[in-house]
Short mmCIF file of C-alpha atoms in Angstrom, two decimals:
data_model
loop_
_atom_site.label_atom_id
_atom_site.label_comp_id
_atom_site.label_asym_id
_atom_site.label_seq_id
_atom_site.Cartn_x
_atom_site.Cartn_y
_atom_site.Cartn_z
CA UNK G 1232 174.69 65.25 177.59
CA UNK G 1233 175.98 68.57 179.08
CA UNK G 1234 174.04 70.58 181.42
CA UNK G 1235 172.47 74.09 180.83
CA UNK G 1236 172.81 76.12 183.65
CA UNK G 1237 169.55 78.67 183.45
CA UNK G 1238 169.78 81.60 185.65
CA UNK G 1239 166.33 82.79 186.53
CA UNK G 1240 165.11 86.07 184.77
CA UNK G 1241 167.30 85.51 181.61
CA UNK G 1242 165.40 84.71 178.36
CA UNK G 1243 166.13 81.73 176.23
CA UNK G 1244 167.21 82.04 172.93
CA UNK G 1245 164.83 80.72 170.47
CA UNK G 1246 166.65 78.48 167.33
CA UNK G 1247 165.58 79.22 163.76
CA UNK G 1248 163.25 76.59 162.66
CA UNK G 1249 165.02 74.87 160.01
CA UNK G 1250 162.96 73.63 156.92
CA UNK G 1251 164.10 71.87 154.10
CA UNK G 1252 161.77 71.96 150.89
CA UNK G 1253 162.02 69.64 148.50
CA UNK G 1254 164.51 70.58 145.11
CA UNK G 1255 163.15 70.02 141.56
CA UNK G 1256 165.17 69.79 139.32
CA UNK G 1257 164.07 70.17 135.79
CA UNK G 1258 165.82 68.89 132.68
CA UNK G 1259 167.38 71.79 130.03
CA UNK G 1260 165.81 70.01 127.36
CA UNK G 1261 162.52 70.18 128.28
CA UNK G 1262 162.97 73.59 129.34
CA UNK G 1263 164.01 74.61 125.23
CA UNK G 1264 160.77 72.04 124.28
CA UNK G 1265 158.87 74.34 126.02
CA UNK G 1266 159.88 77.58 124.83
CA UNK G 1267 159.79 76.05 121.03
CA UNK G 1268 156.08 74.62 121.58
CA UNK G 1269 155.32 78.32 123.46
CA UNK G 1270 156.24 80.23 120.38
CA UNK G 1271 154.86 77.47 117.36
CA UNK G 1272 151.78 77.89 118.92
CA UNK G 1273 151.84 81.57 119.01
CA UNK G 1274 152.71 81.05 115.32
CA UNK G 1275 150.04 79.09 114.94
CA UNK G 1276 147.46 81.59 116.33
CA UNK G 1277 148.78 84.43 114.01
CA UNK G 1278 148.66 82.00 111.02
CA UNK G 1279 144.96 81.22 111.39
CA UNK G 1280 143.94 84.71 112.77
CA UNK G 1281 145.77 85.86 109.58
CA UNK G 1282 144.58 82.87 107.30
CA UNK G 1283 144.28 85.91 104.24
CA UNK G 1284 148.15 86.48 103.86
CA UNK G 1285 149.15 82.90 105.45
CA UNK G 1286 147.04 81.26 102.85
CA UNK G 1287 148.16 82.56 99.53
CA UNK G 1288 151.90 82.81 101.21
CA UNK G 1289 151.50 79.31 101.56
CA UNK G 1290 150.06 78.28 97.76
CA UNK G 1291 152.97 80.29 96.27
CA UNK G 1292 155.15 78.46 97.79
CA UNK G 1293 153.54 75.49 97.04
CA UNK G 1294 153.14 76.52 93.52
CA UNK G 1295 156.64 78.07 93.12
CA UNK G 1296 158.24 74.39 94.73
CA UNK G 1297 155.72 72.20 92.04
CA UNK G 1298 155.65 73.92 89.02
CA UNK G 1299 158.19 76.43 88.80
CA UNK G 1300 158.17 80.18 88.77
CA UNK G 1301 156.46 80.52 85.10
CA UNK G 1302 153.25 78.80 86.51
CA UNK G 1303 153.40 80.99 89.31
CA UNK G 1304 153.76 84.05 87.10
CA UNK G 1305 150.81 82.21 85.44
CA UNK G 1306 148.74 82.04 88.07
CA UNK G 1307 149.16 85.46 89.23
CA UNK G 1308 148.61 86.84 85.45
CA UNK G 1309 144.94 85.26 85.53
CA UNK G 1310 144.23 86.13 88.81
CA UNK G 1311 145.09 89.61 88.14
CA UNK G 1312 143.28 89.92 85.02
CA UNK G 1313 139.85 87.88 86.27
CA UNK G 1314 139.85 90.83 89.01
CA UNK G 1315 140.06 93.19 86.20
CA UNK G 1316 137.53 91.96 84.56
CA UNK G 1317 135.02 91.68 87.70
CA UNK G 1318 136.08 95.24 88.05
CA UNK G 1319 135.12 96.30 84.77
CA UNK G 1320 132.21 94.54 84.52
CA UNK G 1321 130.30 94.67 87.81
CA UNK G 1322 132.38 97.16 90.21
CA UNK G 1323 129.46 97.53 92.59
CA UNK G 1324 130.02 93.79 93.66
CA UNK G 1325 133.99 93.83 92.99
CA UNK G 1326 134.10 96.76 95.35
CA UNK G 1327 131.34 95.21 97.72
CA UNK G 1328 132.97 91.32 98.09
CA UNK G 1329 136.71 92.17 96.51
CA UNK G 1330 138.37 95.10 97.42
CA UNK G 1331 136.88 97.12 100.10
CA UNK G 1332 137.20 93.20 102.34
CA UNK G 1333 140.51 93.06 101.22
CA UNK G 1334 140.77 97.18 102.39
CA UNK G 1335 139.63 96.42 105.86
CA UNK G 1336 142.00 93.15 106.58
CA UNK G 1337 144.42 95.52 105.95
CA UNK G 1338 143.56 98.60 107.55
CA UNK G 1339 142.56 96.88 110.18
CA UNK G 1340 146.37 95.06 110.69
CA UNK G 1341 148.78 98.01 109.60
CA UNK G 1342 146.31 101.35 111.09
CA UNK G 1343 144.28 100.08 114.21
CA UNK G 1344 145.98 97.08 115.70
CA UNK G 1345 149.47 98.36 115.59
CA UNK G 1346 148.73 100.66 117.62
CA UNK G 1347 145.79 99.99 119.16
CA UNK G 1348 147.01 99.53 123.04
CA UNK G 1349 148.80 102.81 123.14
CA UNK G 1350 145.57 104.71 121.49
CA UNK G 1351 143.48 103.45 124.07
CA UNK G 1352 145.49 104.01 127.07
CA UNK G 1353 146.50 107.35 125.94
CA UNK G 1354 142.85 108.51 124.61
CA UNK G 1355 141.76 107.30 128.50
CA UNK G 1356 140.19 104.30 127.02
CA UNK G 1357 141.66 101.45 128.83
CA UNK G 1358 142.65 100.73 132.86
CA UNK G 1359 144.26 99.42 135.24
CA UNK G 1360 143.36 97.18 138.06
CA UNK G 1361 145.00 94.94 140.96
CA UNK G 1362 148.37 95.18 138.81
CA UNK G 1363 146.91 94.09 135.87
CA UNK G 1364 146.05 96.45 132.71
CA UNK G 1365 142.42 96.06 130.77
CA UNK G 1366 142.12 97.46 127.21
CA UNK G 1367 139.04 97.26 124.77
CA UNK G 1368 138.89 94.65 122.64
CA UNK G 1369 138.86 95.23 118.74
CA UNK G 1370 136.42 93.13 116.88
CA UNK G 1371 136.29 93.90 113.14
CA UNK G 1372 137.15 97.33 110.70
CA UNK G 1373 134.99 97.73 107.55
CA UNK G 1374 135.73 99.68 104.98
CA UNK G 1375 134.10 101.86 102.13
CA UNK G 1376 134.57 104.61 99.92
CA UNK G 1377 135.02 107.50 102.57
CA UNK G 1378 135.45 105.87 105.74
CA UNK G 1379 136.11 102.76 108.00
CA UNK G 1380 133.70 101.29 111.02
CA UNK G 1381 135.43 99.74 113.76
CA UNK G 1382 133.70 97.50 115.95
CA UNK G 1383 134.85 97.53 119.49
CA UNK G 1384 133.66 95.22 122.29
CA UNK G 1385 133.86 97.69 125.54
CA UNK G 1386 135.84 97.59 129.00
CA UNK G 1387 132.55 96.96 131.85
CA UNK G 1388 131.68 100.29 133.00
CA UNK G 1389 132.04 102.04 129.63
CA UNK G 1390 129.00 103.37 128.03
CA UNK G 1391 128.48 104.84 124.01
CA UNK G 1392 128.55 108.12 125.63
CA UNK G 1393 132.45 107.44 126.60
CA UNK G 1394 133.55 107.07 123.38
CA UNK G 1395 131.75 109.43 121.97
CA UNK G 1396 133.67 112.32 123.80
CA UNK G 1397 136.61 110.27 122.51
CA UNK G 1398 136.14 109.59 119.49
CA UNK G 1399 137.57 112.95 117.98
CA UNK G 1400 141.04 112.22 120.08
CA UNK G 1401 140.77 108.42 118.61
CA UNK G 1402 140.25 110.06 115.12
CA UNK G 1403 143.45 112.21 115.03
CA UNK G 1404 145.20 109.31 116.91
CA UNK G 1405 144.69 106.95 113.52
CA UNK G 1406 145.55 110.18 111.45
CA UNK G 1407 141.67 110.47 110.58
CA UNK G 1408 139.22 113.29 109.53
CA UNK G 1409 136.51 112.92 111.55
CA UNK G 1410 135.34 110.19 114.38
CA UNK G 1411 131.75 109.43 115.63
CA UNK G 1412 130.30 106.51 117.76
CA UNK G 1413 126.96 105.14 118.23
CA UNK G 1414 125.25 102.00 119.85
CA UNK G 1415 125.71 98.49 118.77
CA UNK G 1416 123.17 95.76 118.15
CA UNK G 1417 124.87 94.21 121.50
CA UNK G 1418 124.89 96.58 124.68
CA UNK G 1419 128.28 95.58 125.35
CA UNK G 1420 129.42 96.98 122.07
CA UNK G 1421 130.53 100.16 120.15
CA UNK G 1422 130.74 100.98 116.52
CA UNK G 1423 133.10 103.74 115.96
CA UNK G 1424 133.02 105.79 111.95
CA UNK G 1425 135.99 106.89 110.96
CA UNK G 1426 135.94 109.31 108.07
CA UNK G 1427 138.82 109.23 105.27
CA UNK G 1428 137.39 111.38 102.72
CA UNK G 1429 134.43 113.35 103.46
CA UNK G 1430 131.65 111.98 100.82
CA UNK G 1431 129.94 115.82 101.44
CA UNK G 1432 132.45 117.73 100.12
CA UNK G 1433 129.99 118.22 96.62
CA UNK G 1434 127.12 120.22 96.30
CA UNK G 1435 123.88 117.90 95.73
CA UNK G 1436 122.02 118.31 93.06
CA UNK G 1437 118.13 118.75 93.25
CA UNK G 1438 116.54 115.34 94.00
CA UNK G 1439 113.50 113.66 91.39
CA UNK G 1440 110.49 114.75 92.77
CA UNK G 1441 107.68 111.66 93.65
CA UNK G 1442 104.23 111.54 92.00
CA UNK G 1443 102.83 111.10 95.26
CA UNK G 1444 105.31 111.84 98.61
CA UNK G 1445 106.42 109.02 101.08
CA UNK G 1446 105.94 111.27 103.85
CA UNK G 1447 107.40 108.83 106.09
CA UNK G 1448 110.93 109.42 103.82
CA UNK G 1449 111.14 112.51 102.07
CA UNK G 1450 114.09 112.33 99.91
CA UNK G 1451 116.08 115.84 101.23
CA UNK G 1452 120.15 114.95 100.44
CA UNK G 1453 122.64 112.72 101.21
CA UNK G 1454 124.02 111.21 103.90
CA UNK G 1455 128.24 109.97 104.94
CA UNK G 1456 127.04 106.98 103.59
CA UNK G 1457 126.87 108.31 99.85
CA UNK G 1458 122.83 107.40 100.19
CA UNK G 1459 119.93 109.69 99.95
CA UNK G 1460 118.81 110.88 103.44
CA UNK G 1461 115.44 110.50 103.47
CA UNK G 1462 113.53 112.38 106.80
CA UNK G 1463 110.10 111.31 108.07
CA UNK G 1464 107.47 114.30 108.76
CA UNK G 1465 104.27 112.43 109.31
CA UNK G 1466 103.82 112.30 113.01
CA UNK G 1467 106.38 115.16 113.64
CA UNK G 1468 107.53 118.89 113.12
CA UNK G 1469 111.01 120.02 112.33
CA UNK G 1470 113.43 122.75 113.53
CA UNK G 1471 116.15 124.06 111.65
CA UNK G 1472 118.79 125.82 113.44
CA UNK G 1473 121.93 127.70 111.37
CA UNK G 1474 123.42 130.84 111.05
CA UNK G 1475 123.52 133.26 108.59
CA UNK G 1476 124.50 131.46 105.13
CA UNK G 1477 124.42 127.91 106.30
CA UNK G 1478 122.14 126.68 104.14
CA UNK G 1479 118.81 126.90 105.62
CA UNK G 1480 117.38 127.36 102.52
CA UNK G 1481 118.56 124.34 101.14
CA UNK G 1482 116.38 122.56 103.47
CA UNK G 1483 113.58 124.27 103.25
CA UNK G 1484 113.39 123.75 99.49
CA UNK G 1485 114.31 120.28 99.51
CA UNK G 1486 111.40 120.02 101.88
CA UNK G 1487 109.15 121.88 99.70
CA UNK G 1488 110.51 119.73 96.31
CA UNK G 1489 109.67 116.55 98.14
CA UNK G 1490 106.17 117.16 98.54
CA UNK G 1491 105.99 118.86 95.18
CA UNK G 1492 103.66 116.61 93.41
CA UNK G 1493 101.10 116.59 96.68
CA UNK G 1494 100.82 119.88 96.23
CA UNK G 1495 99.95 119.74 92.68
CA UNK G 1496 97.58 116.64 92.83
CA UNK G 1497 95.67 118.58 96.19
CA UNK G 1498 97.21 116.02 98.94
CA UNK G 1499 99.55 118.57 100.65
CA UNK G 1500 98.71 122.49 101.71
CA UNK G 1501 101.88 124.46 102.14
CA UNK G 1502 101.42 127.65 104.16
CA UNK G 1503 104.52 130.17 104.09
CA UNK G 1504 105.23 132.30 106.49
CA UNK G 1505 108.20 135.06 105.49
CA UNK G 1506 108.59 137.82 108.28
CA UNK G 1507 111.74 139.39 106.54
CA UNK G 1508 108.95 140.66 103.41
CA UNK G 1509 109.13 137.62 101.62
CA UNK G 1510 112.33 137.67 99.84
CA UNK G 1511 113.21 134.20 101.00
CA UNK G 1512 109.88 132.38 100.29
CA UNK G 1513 108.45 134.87 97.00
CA UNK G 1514 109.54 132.56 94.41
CA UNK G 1515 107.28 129.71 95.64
CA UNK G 1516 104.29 131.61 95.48
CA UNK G 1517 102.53 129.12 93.14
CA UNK G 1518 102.93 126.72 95.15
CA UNK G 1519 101.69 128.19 98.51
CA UNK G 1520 98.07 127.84 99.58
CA UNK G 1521 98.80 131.19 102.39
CA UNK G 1522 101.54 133.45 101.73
CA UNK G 1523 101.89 135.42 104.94
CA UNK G 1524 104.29 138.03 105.18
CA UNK G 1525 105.47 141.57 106.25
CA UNK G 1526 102.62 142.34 108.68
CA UNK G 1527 102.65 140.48 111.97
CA UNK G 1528 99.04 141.09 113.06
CA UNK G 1529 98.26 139.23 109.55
CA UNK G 1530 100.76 136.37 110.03
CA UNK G 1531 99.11 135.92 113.86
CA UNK G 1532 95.97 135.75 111.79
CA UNK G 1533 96.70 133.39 109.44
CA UNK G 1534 98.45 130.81 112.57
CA UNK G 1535 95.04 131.24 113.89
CA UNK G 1536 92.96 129.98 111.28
CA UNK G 1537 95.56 127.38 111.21
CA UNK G 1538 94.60 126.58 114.49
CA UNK G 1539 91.18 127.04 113.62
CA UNK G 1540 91.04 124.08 110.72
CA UNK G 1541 93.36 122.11 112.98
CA UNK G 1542 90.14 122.21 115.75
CA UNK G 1543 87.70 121.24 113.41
CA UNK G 1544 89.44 117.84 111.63
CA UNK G 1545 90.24 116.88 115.08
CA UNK G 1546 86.22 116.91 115.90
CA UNK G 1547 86.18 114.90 112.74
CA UNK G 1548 88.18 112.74 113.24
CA UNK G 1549 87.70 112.22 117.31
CA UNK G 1550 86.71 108.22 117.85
CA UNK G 1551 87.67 107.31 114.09
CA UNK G 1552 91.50 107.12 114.58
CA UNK G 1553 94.64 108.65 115.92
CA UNK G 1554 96.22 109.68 113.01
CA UNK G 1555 95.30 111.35 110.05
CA UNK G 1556 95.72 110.09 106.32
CA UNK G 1557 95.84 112.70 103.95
CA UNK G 1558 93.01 113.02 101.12
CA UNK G 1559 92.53 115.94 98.53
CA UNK G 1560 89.78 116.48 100.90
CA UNK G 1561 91.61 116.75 103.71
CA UNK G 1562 95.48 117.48 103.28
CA UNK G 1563 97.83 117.98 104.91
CA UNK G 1564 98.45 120.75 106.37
CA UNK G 1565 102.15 121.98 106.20
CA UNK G 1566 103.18 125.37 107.49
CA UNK G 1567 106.86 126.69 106.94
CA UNK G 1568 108.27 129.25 108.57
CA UNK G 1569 111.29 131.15 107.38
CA UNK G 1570 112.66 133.18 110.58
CA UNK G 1571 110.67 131.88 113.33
CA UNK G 1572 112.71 134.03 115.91
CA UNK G 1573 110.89 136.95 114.23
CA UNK G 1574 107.72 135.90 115.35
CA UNK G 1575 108.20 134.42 118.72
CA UNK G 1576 110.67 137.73 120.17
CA UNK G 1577 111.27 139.98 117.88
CA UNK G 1578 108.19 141.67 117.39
CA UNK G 1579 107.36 145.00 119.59
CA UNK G 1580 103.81 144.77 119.96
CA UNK G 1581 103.47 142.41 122.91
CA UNK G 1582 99.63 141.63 121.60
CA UNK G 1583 100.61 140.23 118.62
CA UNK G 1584 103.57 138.35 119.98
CA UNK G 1585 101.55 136.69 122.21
CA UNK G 1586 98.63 135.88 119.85
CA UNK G 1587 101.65 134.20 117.70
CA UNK G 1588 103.10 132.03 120.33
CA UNK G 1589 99.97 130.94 121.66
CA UNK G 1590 98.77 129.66 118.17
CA UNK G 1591 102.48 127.98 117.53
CA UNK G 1592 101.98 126.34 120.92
CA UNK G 1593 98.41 125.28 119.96
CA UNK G 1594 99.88 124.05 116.75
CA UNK G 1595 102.65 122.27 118.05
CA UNK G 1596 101.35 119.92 120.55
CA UNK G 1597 97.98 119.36 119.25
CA UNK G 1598 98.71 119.28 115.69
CA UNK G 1599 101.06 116.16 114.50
CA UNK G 1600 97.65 113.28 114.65
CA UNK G 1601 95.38 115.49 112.56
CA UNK G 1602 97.68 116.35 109.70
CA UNK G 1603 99.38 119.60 110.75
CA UNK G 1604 102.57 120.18 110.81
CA UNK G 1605 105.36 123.04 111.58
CA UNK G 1606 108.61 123.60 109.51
CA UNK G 1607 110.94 126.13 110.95
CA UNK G 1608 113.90 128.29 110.83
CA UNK G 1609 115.93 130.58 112.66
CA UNK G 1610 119.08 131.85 113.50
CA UNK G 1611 119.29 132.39 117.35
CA UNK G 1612 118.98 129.38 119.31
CA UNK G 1613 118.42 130.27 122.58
CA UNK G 1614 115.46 129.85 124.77
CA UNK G 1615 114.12 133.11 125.44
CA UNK G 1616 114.27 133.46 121.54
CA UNK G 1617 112.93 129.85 120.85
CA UNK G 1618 110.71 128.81 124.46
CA UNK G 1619 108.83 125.52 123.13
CA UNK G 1620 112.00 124.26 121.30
CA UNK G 1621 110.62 120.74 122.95
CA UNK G 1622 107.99 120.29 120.78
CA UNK G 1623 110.23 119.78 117.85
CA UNK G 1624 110.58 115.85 117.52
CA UNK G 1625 112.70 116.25 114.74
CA UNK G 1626 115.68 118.69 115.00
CA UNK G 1627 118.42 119.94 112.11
CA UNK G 1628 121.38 121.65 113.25
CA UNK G 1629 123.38 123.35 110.56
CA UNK G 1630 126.16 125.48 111.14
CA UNK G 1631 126.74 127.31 113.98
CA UNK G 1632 128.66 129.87 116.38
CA UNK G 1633 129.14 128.60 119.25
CA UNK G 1634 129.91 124.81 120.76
CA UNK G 1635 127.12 125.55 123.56
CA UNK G 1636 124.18 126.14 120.89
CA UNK G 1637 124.69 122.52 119.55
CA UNK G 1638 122.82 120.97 122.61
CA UNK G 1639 120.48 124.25 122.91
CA UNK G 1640 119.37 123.04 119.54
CA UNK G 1641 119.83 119.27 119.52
CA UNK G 1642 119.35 118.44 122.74
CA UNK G 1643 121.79 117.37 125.60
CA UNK G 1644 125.22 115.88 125.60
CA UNK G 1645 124.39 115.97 121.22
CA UNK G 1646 127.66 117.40 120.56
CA UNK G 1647 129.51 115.08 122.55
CA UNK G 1648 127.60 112.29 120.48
CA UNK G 1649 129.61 113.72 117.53
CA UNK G 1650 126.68 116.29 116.31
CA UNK G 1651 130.12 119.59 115.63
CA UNK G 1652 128.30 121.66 113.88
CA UNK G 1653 130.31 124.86 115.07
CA UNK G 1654 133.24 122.98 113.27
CA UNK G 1655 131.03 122.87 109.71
CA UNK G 1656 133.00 124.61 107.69
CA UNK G 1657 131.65 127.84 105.92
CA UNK G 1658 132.78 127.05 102.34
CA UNK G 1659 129.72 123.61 103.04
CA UNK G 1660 126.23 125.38 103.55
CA UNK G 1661 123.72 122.80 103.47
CA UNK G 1662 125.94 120.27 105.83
CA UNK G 1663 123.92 119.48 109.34
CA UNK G 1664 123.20 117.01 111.80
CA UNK G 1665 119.61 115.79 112.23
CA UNK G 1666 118.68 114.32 115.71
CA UNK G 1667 115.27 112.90 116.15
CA UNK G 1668 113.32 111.92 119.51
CA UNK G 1669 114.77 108.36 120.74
CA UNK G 1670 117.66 108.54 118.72
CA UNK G 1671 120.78 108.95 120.01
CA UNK G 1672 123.45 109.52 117.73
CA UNK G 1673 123.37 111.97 114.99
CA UNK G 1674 123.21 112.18 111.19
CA UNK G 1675 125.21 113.83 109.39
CA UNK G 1676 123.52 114.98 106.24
CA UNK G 1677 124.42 117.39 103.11
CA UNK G 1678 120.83 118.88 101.69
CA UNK G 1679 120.46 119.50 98.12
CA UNK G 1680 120.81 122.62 96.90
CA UNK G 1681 118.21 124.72 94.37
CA UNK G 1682 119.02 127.84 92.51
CA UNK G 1683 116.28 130.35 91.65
CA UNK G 1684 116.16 129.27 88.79
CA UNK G 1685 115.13 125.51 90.33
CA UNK G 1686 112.51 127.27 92.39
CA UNK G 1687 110.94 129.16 89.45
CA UNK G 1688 110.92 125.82 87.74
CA UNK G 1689 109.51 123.97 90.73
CA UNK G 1690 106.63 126.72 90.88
CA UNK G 1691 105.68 126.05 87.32
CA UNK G 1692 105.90 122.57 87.14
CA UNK G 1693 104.20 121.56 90.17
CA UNK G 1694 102.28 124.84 90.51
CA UNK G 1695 98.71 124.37 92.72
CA UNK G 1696 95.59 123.19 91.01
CA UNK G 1697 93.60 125.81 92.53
CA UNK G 1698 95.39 128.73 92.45
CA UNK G 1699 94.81 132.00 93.21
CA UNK G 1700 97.62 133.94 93.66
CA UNK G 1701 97.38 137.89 92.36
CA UNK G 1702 99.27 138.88 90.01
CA UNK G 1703 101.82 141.14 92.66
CA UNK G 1704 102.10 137.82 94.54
CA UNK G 1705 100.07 138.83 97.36
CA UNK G 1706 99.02 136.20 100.31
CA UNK G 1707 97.74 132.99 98.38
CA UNK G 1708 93.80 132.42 99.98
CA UNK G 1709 91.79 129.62 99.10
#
């Protein structure tokens, strides 16, 4: 063994440490087994996930290899014409159980999930984390007449409120009108409503008018979903918000139609209050228990003696119950007001103005249990124009000016929730948004629309018992 001569101070060279792993060495066959069982089960996953074109691919074929192609043609020649027939016969369920599934299977393949990964990244939707890239999960598309709903189980982290700022990028994304979102039965879902044709586009007609009114749903339009909107006023009051020609008459007379036959058989008071003279309101007249317009000091008075009955049922009815159940002898008590910015800031005499907002204040806070209720209008949203805007439970905005009057009137982070009424076109008046208290999303809503004609009609028809209106249509007194 030779010697290593080591000279002091010198440093030893270190040897690389030499490891040997072990080789495996795997086979090419098993290699191409694997990649062929890979993909057949991929195969296999598509075929059951798409069982509705697998299927009937697979029973032509069967057919077509059995019988020959003039069963097939056959086959298909029933099946087309027992469709037909459940078509012509019953469309509501053909349309319910046939087509519109049929509709959403393929929407859902050929629209959302083509194209689904991009749309998400690119609308800021999906994310990325340690490497790896997280997208939401799409559950199930229905369709109907005018739109689709997409189910979509969120990313954690994600709230309704995130798509609903997104959901007008998602909309033009899938080529789409219109997008909204709104809270699933599960909190870790989202439903998303697409809109294909816009089922609002028509004026609606003037709704039947009840016998007696369900004041919990008033029958005032229609909704996106083709179905009568139907808006609760026991318990609550209700703002309207629009400008000028955006149909706030529409709901103000739908209102007033709805509760048409209470006010004939005694069960409903409606009090008017018109501070531009009474042009808007005059052709109701028979159907008003006060008329008040023109004169402020005598519209002040009339909100008193509002308050004034309002103070006495609630002595009556103090340790008998909480909330009032109308009776010809005591009705209910509704008061609609045409242009309430008129009476809350633009009147000069400072008296007056203050006599009215104190009795609206009164009337609003105290007056929902015992049967008295506020319907009101204006223009001008803001809050030196409108200061108790809070007390509204129930809130319509129609169109408006301006993106920032949307919450003013609905309430926070509404038009983000997919409440655009500054994008309501002009050529729809009577198209709003209704938010109510614990709600979140918004409805969108077209109101039915009356003529003068209607109004005149609606006057005669379901004109007061006890009337006694003057002959110039001076204010109704009872």
């Amino acid at each position: 063994m030779p010697l290593i001569n080591i000279i002091p101070g010198e440093k030893i060279p270190v040897a690389p440490m030499n490891v040997r792993l072990p080789a495996w060495r795997v086979p090419g066959w098993l290699l191409v087994f694997w990649w062929l069982a890979r993909g057949l089960f991929r195969l296999t996953v598509l075929a059951v996930r798409y069982w509705w074109l697998t299927a009937p691919a697979v029973l032509v074929l069967w057919v077509r290899a059995e019988f020959g192609g003039l069963v097939l043609a056959g086959v298909v020649l029933a099946l087309v014409t027992g469709c037909a027939a459940w078509w012509r016969w019953h469309p509501g369920s053909w349309l319910r159980f046939g087509w519109y599934p049929l509709v959403s299977r393929v929407r859902a393949l050929v629209v959302y999930r083509r194209r689904w990964a991009s749309v998400m990244a690119t609308c800021g939707l999906a994310t990325a984390f340690a490497g790896d890239r997280y997208v939401p999960q799409l559950l199930r598309v229905r369709c109907d007449r005018y739109g689709d709903e997409v189910t979509v189980r969120m990313l954690p982290g994600q709230i309704p409120d995130d798509w609903g700022q997104a959901a007008e990028r998602l909309a033009y994304a899938f080529r789409l009108r219109a997008g909204q979102a709104r809270s699933a039965a599960r909190p870790d879902r989202v439903v998303l409503r697409f809109v294909r044709r816009d089922p609002l586009a028509g004026i609606v007609a003037p709704l039947p008018v009840p016998e007696v009114p369900d004041l919990d749903g008033l029958a005032l339009g229609v909704d996106e979903d083709g179905q009568p909107y139907r808006l609760r006023l026991a318990g609550s009051h209700v703002l309207i918000a629009g400008a000028t020609g955006s149909g706030k008459g529409s709901v103000l007379w739908s209102l007033i139609r709805s509760l048409a036959g209470g006010i004939r058989s005694g069960l409903v008071e409606l009090w008017a209050f018109d501070p531009k003279g009474g042009m808007e309101l005059a052709a109701g007249v028979p159907l008003f228990a006060r008329f008040a317009y023109d004169d402020p000091d005598g519209m002040a008075g009339v909100l008193e003696e509002a308050v004034k009955r309002m103070r006495l049922r609630a002595a009556r009815l103090r340790g008998v119950t909480r909330q009032h159940v109308p009776t010809p002898e005591e009705p209910l008590i509704v008061l609609v007001v045409d242009e309430l910015a008129a009476l809350t800031a633009y009147i000069t005499d400072r008296k007056v103005r203050d006599r009215i907002k104190e009795s609206l204040g009164l009337l609003l806070s105290q007056g929902r249990a015992v049967g008295v209720h506020v319907v009101a209008a204006l223009q001008d949203p803001r809050k030196d124009v409108l200061p108790f805007r809070d007390l509204f439970p129930t809130r319509i905005g129609l169109r408006l000016t301006e993106p920032e009057q949307v919450d003013m009137v609905l309430g926070d982070a509404a038009r983000d929730r997919g409440a655009l009424c500054d994008r309501i076109p002009e050529s729809t008046p009577g198209v709003g948004f209704v938010v109510l208290d614990g709600v979140r999303e918004p409805v969108r809503v077209r109101f039915a629309y009356l003529t003068d004609d209607d109004i005149r009609q609606l006057g005669r028809d379901y004109r007061r018992l006890c009337d006694n209106t003057d002959n110039d249509g001076q204010e109704v007194t009872r």
